[in-house]
Coordinates of C-alpha atoms and ligand atoms in Angstrom, one line a residue:
X1420 CA -157.1 -79.2 -27.3
X1421 CA -154.7 -81.9 -29.1
X1422 CA -151.0 -81.9 -28.3
X1423 CA -148.7 -83.4 -31.1
X1424 CA -145.7 -84.5 -29.0
X1425 CA -142.5 -86.2 -30.8
X1426 CA -140.8 -88.6 -28.7
X1427 CA -137.0 -89.7 -29.1
X1428 CA -136.5 -92.9 -26.5
X1429 CA -133.1 -92.7 -27.4
X1430 CA -130.9 -95.2 -25.9
X1431 CA -130.3 -96.8 -23.0
X1432 CA -132.9 -95.8 -20.1
X1433 CA -134.3 -94.0 -22.7
X1434 CA -137.4 -95.7 -23.6
X1435 CA -138.1 -96.6 -20.4
X1436 CA -138.3 -93.2 -18.5
X1437 CA -139.7 -92.5 -21.7
X1438 CA -142.8 -94.5 -21.1
X1439 CA -143.3 -93.6 -18.1
X1440 CA -144.0 -89.8 -18.8
X1441 CA -145.8 -90.9 -21.5
X1442 CA -148.4 -92.4 -19.1
X1443 CA -148.0 -89.8 -16.4
X1444 CA -149.1 -87.1 -19.8
X1445 CA -152.3 -89.4 -20.9
X1446 CA -153.2 -89.8 -16.9
X1447 CA -153.4 -85.8 -17.5
X1448 CA -154.9 -85.3 -20.6
X1449 CA -157.6 -87.9 -19.3
X1450 CA -158.5 -85.7 -16.0
X1451 CA -157.9 -82.3 -18.4
X1452 CA -159.7 -83.1 -21.1
X1453 CA -156.8 -82.7 -23.2
X1454 CA -155.3 -84.9 -26.5
X1455 CA -151.4 -86.1 -26.4
X1456 CA -150.3 -88.1 -29.6
X1457 CA -147.3 -89.5 -29.7
X1458 CA -145.0 -90.0 -32.8
X1459 CA -141.2 -92.1 -31.7
X1460 CA -138.7 -90.8 -33.7
X1461 CA -135.2 -92.6 -33.3
X1462 CA -132.1 -90.7 -32.7
X1463 CA -128.9 -91.1 -31.2
X1464 CA -127.1 -95.1 -31.0
X1465 CA -130.8 -96.8 -31.9
X1466 CA -131.2 -94.4 -34.8
X1467 CA -127.1 -95.3 -36.4
X1468 CA -127.7 -99.3 -35.6
X1469 CA -131.4 -98.4 -37.9
X1470 CA -130.0 -96.5 -40.6
X1471 CA -126.7 -95.6 -40.2
X1472 CA -126.5 -92.2 -38.5
X1473 CA -127.5 -90.7 -35.6
X1474 CA -129.9 -87.9 -36.3
X1475 CA -132.1 -88.7 -39.3
X1476 CA -133.9 -86.5 -41.4
X1477 CA -136.9 -87.7 -40.7
X1478 CA -136.3 -87.0 -36.9
X1479 CA -135.5 -83.4 -37.4
X1480 CA -138.8 -82.7 -40.1
X1481 CA -140.4 -85.0 -37.0
X1482 CA -139.6 -82.3 -34.1
X1483 CA -139.5 -79.3 -36.6
X1484 CA -143.1 -80.8 -36.9
X1485 CA -144.7 -81.5 -33.7
X1486 CA -145.9 -79.1 -31.1
X1487 CA -143.0 -80.2 -28.5
X1488 CA -140.3 -82.4 -28.2
X1489 CA -139.4 -85.5 -25.3
X1490 CA -135.9 -86.9 -24.7
X1491 CA -135.1 -89.7 -22.8
X1492 CA -131.3 -90.0 -23.5
X1493 CA -128.6 -90.9 -26.3
X1494 CA -125.3 -92.6 -26.0
X1495 CA -123.7 -96.1 -25.0
X1496 CA -120.5 -98.0 -25.1
X1497 CA -121.8 -99.8 -28.0
X1498 CA -120.9 -96.5 -30.0
X1499 CA -118.0 -95.0 -28.0
X1500 CA -115.8 -95.6 -30.4
X1501 CA -116.9 -94.0 -33.4
X1502 CA -115.8 -90.7 -34.6
X1503 CA -117.0 -87.5 -32.9
X1504 CA -119.4 -86.5 -36.3
X1505 CA -121.6 -90.0 -36.0
X1506 CA -121.5 -90.6 -32.3
X1507 CA -125.3 -90.2 -30.6
X1508 CA -123.9 -87.2 -28.9
X1509 CA -123.7 -85.4 -31.8
X1510 CA -127.1 -86.0 -33.0
X1511 CA -128.6 -84.2 -29.3
X1512 CA -126.5 -81.3 -30.0
X1513 CA -127.9 -81.2 -33.5
X1514 CA -131.8 -81.4 -32.6
X1515 CA -130.6 -78.7 -30.4
X1516 CA -129.5 -76.8 -32.9
X1517 CA -132.3 -77.7 -35.5
X1518 CA -134.7 -76.5 -33.2
X1519 CA -133.0 -73.5 -32.1
X1520 CA -133.1 -74.1 -28.2
X1521 CA -130.3 -71.4 -27.1
X1522 CA -132.3 -71.7 -23.6
X1523 CA -131.6 -74.5 -21.4
X1524 CA -133.8 -74.5 -17.8
X1525 CA -132.3 -76.8 -15.3
X1526 CA -134.0 -76.4 -12.0
X1527 CA -132.1 -77.9 -9.1
X1528 CA -134.2 -78.0 -5.3
X1529 CA -133.9 -79.8 -2.2
X1530 CA -137.0 -82.2 -1.7
X1531 CA -137.8 -82.1 1.7
X1532 CA -138.3 -85.6 1.5
X1533 CA -134.7 -86.0 0.3
X1534 CA -132.8 -83.8 2.2
X1535 CA -131.0 -87.4 3.7
X1536 CA -129.9 -87.7 0.4
X1537 CA -128.1 -84.9 0.2
X1538 CA -124.2 -85.1 0.4
X1539 CA -124.1 -81.9 2.4
X1540 CA -123.6 -81.2 6.3
X1541 CA -127.3 -81.0 8.0
X1542 CA -126.2 -77.1 8.6
X1543 CA -125.7 -76.3 5.0
X1544 CA -128.6 -76.9 3.7
X1545 CA -131.0 -76.2 7.2
X1546 CA -133.2 -74.2 4.6
X1547 CA -132.9 -76.2 1.3
X1548 CA -132.1 -74.6 -1.8
X1549 CA -133.7 -73.7 -5.5
X1550 CA -131.4 -72.9 -7.8
X1551 CA -132.3 -72.2 -12.1
X1552 CA -129.5 -73.0 -14.3
X1553 CA -129.7 -70.9 -17.1
X1554 CA -127.7 -73.1 -19.9
X1555 CA -126.7 -71.0 -23.3
X1556 CA -127.5 -73.9 -24.9
X1557 CA -126.3 -73.8 -28.6
X1558 CA -122.9 -71.8 -28.5
X1559 CA -119.6 -72.0 -27.1
X1560 CA -117.2 -74.8 -27.3
X1561 CA -119.8 -76.9 -28.3
X1562 CA -120.4 -75.4 -31.6
X1563 CA -117.3 -73.5 -31.9
X1564 CA -114.1 -74.0 -34.2
X1565 CA -112.9 -77.6 -34.1
X1566 CA -109.9 -79.9 -35.6
X1567 CA -106.8 -80.8 -35.5
X1568 CA -103.7 -80.1 -37.1
X1569 CA -100.3 -81.0 -36.5
X1570 CA -98.1 -78.1 -34.3
X1571 CA -95.9 -77.2 -32.0
X1572 CA -95.2 -80.4 -30.4
X1573 CA -96.3 -82.7 -33.6
X1574 CA -100.5 -83.9 -33.5
X1575 CA -103.0 -81.2 -31.7
X1576 CA -106.1 -81.0 -31.7
X1577 CA -108.4 -77.6 -30.7
X1578 CA -111.7 -76.6 -29.9
X1579 CA -113.1 -73.1 -29.4
X1580 CA -115.2 -71.3 -27.6
X1581 CA -117.0 -68.0 -29.1
X1582 CA -119.5 -66.0 -27.7
X1583 CA -121.4 -62.8 -30.1
X1584 CA -123.1 -60.3 -28.8
X1585 CA -126.5 -61.5 -30.1
X1586 CA -126.0 -65.1 -28.0
X1587 CA -124.9 -63.9 -24.7
X1588 CA -127.7 -60.8 -24.8
X1589 CA -131.0 -63.1 -25.8
X1590 CA -129.6 -65.4 -23.0
X1591 CA -129.2 -63.2 -20.8
X1592 CA -132.6 -61.9 -21.1
X1593 CA -134.2 -65.4 -20.8
X1594 CA -132.2 -65.3 -17.4
X1595 CA -133.5 -62.0 -16.1
X1596 CA -136.8 -62.5 -17.1
X1597 CA -136.6 -66.1 -15.3
X1598 CA -135.4 -64.1 -12.2
X1599 CA -138.4 -61.4 -12.4
X1600 CA -140.5 -64.6 -11.6
X1601 CA -138.8 -66.1 -8.8
X1602 CA -136.1 -64.6 -6.2
X1603 CA -135.1 -61.4 -8.4
X1604 CA -131.8 -63.0 -8.0
X1605 CA -128.8 -63.7 -11.0
X1606 CA -125.8 -64.5 -10.4
X1607 CA -123.5 -65.2 -14.1
X1608 CA -120.8 -67.4 -13.9
X1609 CA -117.6 -66.7 -16.2
X1610 CA -114.5 -67.1 -16.1
X1611 CA -113.6 -63.5 -17.0
X1612 CA -110.2 -63.3 -15.7
X1613 CA -108.8 -65.6 -18.4
X1614 CA -111.3 -66.0 -21.3
X1615 CA -112.0 -63.0 -23.8
X1616 CA -115.3 -64.7 -24.5
X1617 CA -115.8 -64.4 -20.8
X1618 CA -115.1 -60.6 -21.2
X1619 CA -117.7 -60.0 -23.9
X1620 CA -120.3 -62.6 -21.7
X1621 CA -119.6 -60.7 -18.3
X1622 CA -119.9 -57.1 -20.5
X1623 CA -122.9 -57.4 -21.8
X1624 CA -124.7 -59.2 -18.5
X1625 CA -123.6 -56.4 -17.1
X1626 CA -125.5 -54.1 -19.8
X1627 CA -128.2 -56.4 -19.6
X1628 CA -128.8 -56.1 -15.0
X1629 CA -129.3 -52.6 -16.0
X1630 CA -131.9 -52.9 -17.4
X1631 CA -133.3 -54.5 -14.8
X1632 CA -132.9 -52.2 -11.7
X1633 CA -135.1 -54.8 -9.8
X1634 CA -133.0 -58.1 -9.6
X1635 CA -129.9 -58.2 -7.7
X1636 CA -127.2 -59.0 -10.0
X1637 CA -123.4 -60.4 -9.0
X1638 CA -121.3 -62.4 -11.2
X1639 CA -119.1 -65.2 -10.3
X1640 CA -116.1 -66.9 -11.5
X1641 CA -116.4 -70.6 -12.9
X1642 CA -114.2 -72.3 -10.1
X1643 CA -115.4 -70.6 -7.2
X1644 CA -118.9 -71.0 -8.2
X1645 CA -118.5 -74.8 -8.4
X1646 CA -117.1 -74.4 -4.6
X1647 CA -120.0 -71.9 -3.6
X1648 CA -122.1 -74.7 -4.6
X1649 CA -121.0 -77.0 -2.0
X1650 CA -120.7 -74.5 0.5
X1651 CA -123.7 -72.5 0.2
X1652 CA -126.0 -73.5 -1.9
X1653 CA -129.0 -71.2 -1.0
X1654 CA -127.0 -68.3 -2.1
X1655 CA -128.2 -68.8 -5.8
X1656 CA -131.6 -68.5 -7.1
X1657 CA -131.3 -68.2 -11.4
X1658 CA -127.3 -68.7 -12.4
X1659 CA -126.6 -68.2 -15.9
X1660 CA -123.8 -69.2 -17.8
X1661 CA -122.0 -70.6 -20.8
X1662 CA -123.1 -74.2 -22.6
X1663 CA -119.7 -76.1 -21.0
X1664 CA -119.8 -74.2 -17.4
X1665 CA -123.7 -74.9 -17.4
X1666 CA -123.2 -79.0 -18.3
X1667 CA -120.7 -79.2 -15.8
X1668 CA -122.7 -77.1 -12.9
X1669 CA -125.9 -78.4 -13.0
X1670 CA -124.2 -82.0 -12.8
X1671 CA -122.8 -81.1 -9.5
X1672 CA -126.1 -79.2 -8.5
X1673 CA -128.5 -82.5 -8.9
X1674 CA -125.8 -84.8 -6.5
X1675 CA -126.7 -81.6 -4.2
X1676 CA -130.6 -82.3 -4.3
X1677 CA -129.5 -86.4 -3.4
X1678 CA -129.7 -88.0 -7.3
X1679 CA -128.9 -87.1 -11.0
X1680 CA -132.1 -89.0 -11.3
X1681 CA -134.6 -85.6 -10.5
X1682 CA -133.5 -82.8 -12.9
X1683 CA -135.7 -82.5 -15.3
X1684 CA -134.4 -79.9 -17.8
X1685 CA -136.2 -77.6 -21.0
X1686 CA -134.7 -76.6 -23.8
X1687 CA -136.4 -73.5 -25.6
X1688 CA -135.8 -71.1 -28.6
X1689 CA -137.6 -68.3 -29.8
X1690 CA -141.2 -70.3 -30.2
X1691 CA -143.3 -72.2 -27.5
X1692 CA -141.8 -75.8 -29.2
X1693 CA -139.1 -77.3 -26.7
X1694 CA -137.2 -80.3 -26.5
X1695 CA -137.9 -81.4 -22.5
X1696 CA -135.5 -84.7 -21.0
X1697 CA -133.8 -85.2 -17.5
X1698 CA -130.6 -84.0 -17.2
X1699 CA -128.5 -87.8 -16.7
X1700 CA -127.4 -89.8 -19.3
X1701 CA -129.1 -93.4 -21.2
X1702 CA -127.3 -94.7 -18.1
X1703 CA -126.6 -98.6 -20.2
X1704 CA -125.6 -100.3 -16.6
X1705 CA -129.0 -100.5 -15.7
X1706 CA -131.1 -100.6 -18.7
X1707 CA -133.8 -102.8 -19.2
X1708 CA -133.0 -103.8 -15.1
X1709 CA -136.4 -101.6 -14.8
X1710 CA -133.8 -99.4 -11.8
X1711 CA -134.2 -96.3 -14.0
X1712 CA -135.2 -93.8 -11.7
X1713 CA -137.8 -91.3 -14.1
X1714 CA -138.7 -88.8 -12.1
X1715 CA -136.6 -86.4 -14.0
X1716 CA -138.1 -87.4 -17.3
X1717 CA -142.0 -86.8 -15.7
X1718 CA -140.8 -83.7 -14.2
X1719 CA -139.4 -83.1 -17.8
X1720 CA -142.9 -83.8 -19.2
X1721 CA -144.1 -81.3 -16.8
X1722 CA -142.2 -78.9 -17.6
X1723 CA -143.4 -79.2 -21.6
X1724 CA -146.8 -79.1 -20.0
X1725 CA -146.1 -75.4 -18.9
X1726 CA -143.6 -73.8 -21.0
X1727 CA -144.8 -75.2 -24.6
X1728 CA -148.4 -74.9 -23.6
X1729 CA -149.1 -73.1 -20.4
X1730 CA -150.7 -76.0 -18.7
X1731 CA -149.7 -74.5 -15.0
X1732 CA -152.1 -76.2 -13.3
X1733 CA -151.3 -79.7 -14.9
X1734 CA -147.5 -79.2 -14.5
X1735 CA -148.1 -78.3 -10.9
X1736 CA -150.3 -81.7 -10.1
X1737 CA -147.3 -83.4 -11.8
X1738 CA -144.4 -81.9 -9.2
X1739 CA -147.5 -82.2 -5.9
X1740 CA -147.9 -86.6 -7.0
X1741 CA -143.8 -86.1 -6.6
X1742 CA -143.6 -84.9 -4.0
X1743 CA -146.3 -86.9 -2.5
X1744 CA -145.0 -90.0 -3.7
X1745 CA -141.6 -88.9 -1.9
X1746 CA -142.9 -87.8 1.5
X1747 CA -144.8 -91.0 1.5
X1748 CA -141.3 -92.9 1.6
X1749 CA -141.2 -94.4 -1.8
X1750 CA -137.8 -94.9 -3.3
X1751 CA -136.4 -96.0 -6.6
X1752 CA -133.4 -98.0 -6.8
X1753 CA -130.7 -94.6 -7.0
X1754 CA -132.2 -93.4 -3.9
X1755 CA -132.7 -97.2 -2.2
X1756 CA -129.2 -97.3 -0.3
X1757 CA -129.3 -101.1 -1.5
X1758 CA -133.1 -101.4 0.8
X1759 CA -136.2 -102.9 -1.0
X1760 CA -137.1 -100.0 -3.5
X1761 CA -139.9 -99.6 -6.4
X1762 CA -139.4 -100.1 -10.4
X1763 CA -139.6 -97.8 -13.0
X1764 CA -143.1 -99.1 -13.5
X1765 CA -144.2 -99.3 -9.8
X1766 CA -143.0 -95.7 -8.7
X1767 CA -144.9 -94.7 -12.2
X1768 CA -148.1 -96.4 -10.6
X1769 CA -147.0 -94.5 -7.4
X1770 CA -147.4 -91.2 -8.9
X1771 CA -150.3 -91.5 -11.2
X1772 CA -152.3 -92.5 -7.8
X1773 CA -151.6 -88.7 -7.1
X1774 CA -153.0 -87.4 -10.4
Ligands
IPM701 C1 -126.3 -83.3 -21.2 C2 -125.6 -84.1 -21.5 C3 -124.8 -83.4 -23.1 C4 -124.6 -82.0 -23.0 C5 -123.8 -84.5 -23.7 C6 -124.7 -86.2 -23.7 C7 -124.1 -84.2 -24.9 O1 -124.3 -84.2 -20.5 O2 -127.4 -82.2 -21.6 O3 -126.3 -82.4 -20.2 O4 -123.3 -82.0 -22.9 O5 -124.7 -81.2 -23.1
MG702 MG1 -124.8 -82.7 -18.9

């Protein structure tokens, strides 16, 4: 089979980690007889520098014409002072919306080989944890009405959290369907004790839960969830939450896996075409130093094989190769504690050897 993949390398460490994932995909292609064709498009700061806007039209068109999209990261200090609408991050929100990617799957699990990296007490993570965060990705405060105005105390700025029944119903369905393929537990996270939008969220989650009698369902307030994630992470299976709570809680979840350099993600919509990216940012402080951990991006490419192309065996090969490399003790800088470490390219070589 031939697959056309759009590459959005972006800024900072983006190009390095995407190059690593491309090498892994090429190896998988050679092993299984798939042809992966890659086309790069500009996004983020790189696009601002080249053509004055963070998400050029050609990029959107190229992504929509592709079978799937692999993204590195966007942003950096060079573009931090631009107005909100022109920032690199705006491109990320723009491409998610343009592709209709309302679901963001962010798996966070503890690798046995990285147990010592987990900042939690050994008895808390004795049995590990394996969480699937289902983050709503094209609604809520990220996309709500916003602006500047004169208020009671003069100049003020506002952003609004708004969720429609349709948006909540479709993400709820994804969460419950995902749970059916896992440990059949869903915890929905909201702030229903304060927010009207959360009360509608909770109501619709309950309605959906009734349609899935084999799934164990409960609600949790987001402040409590932030606490429970570090008190007892093993209690979570599927976590479903809004765009902003999902953004925050997935970073917290990444820290208890040992490094944010490990967490992949899949952004999905109604079609097979998705956008796959590490959950971490562009790390401009280490860009170009061959220090970046490419594993989150490599695992994101694996998620693409699974979710967009239905190639589960090929994805399993990537996951197993990463497991084997970590189990053999190979580490990137983020996991090395000052000890000698493998460069981005070297750890990629080790993963390739296992495929
Ligand atoms: C993420 C990132 C983005 C988000 C930023 C860069 C816009 O933090 O993918 O988690 O908030 O969604
Ligand atoms: Mg984030």
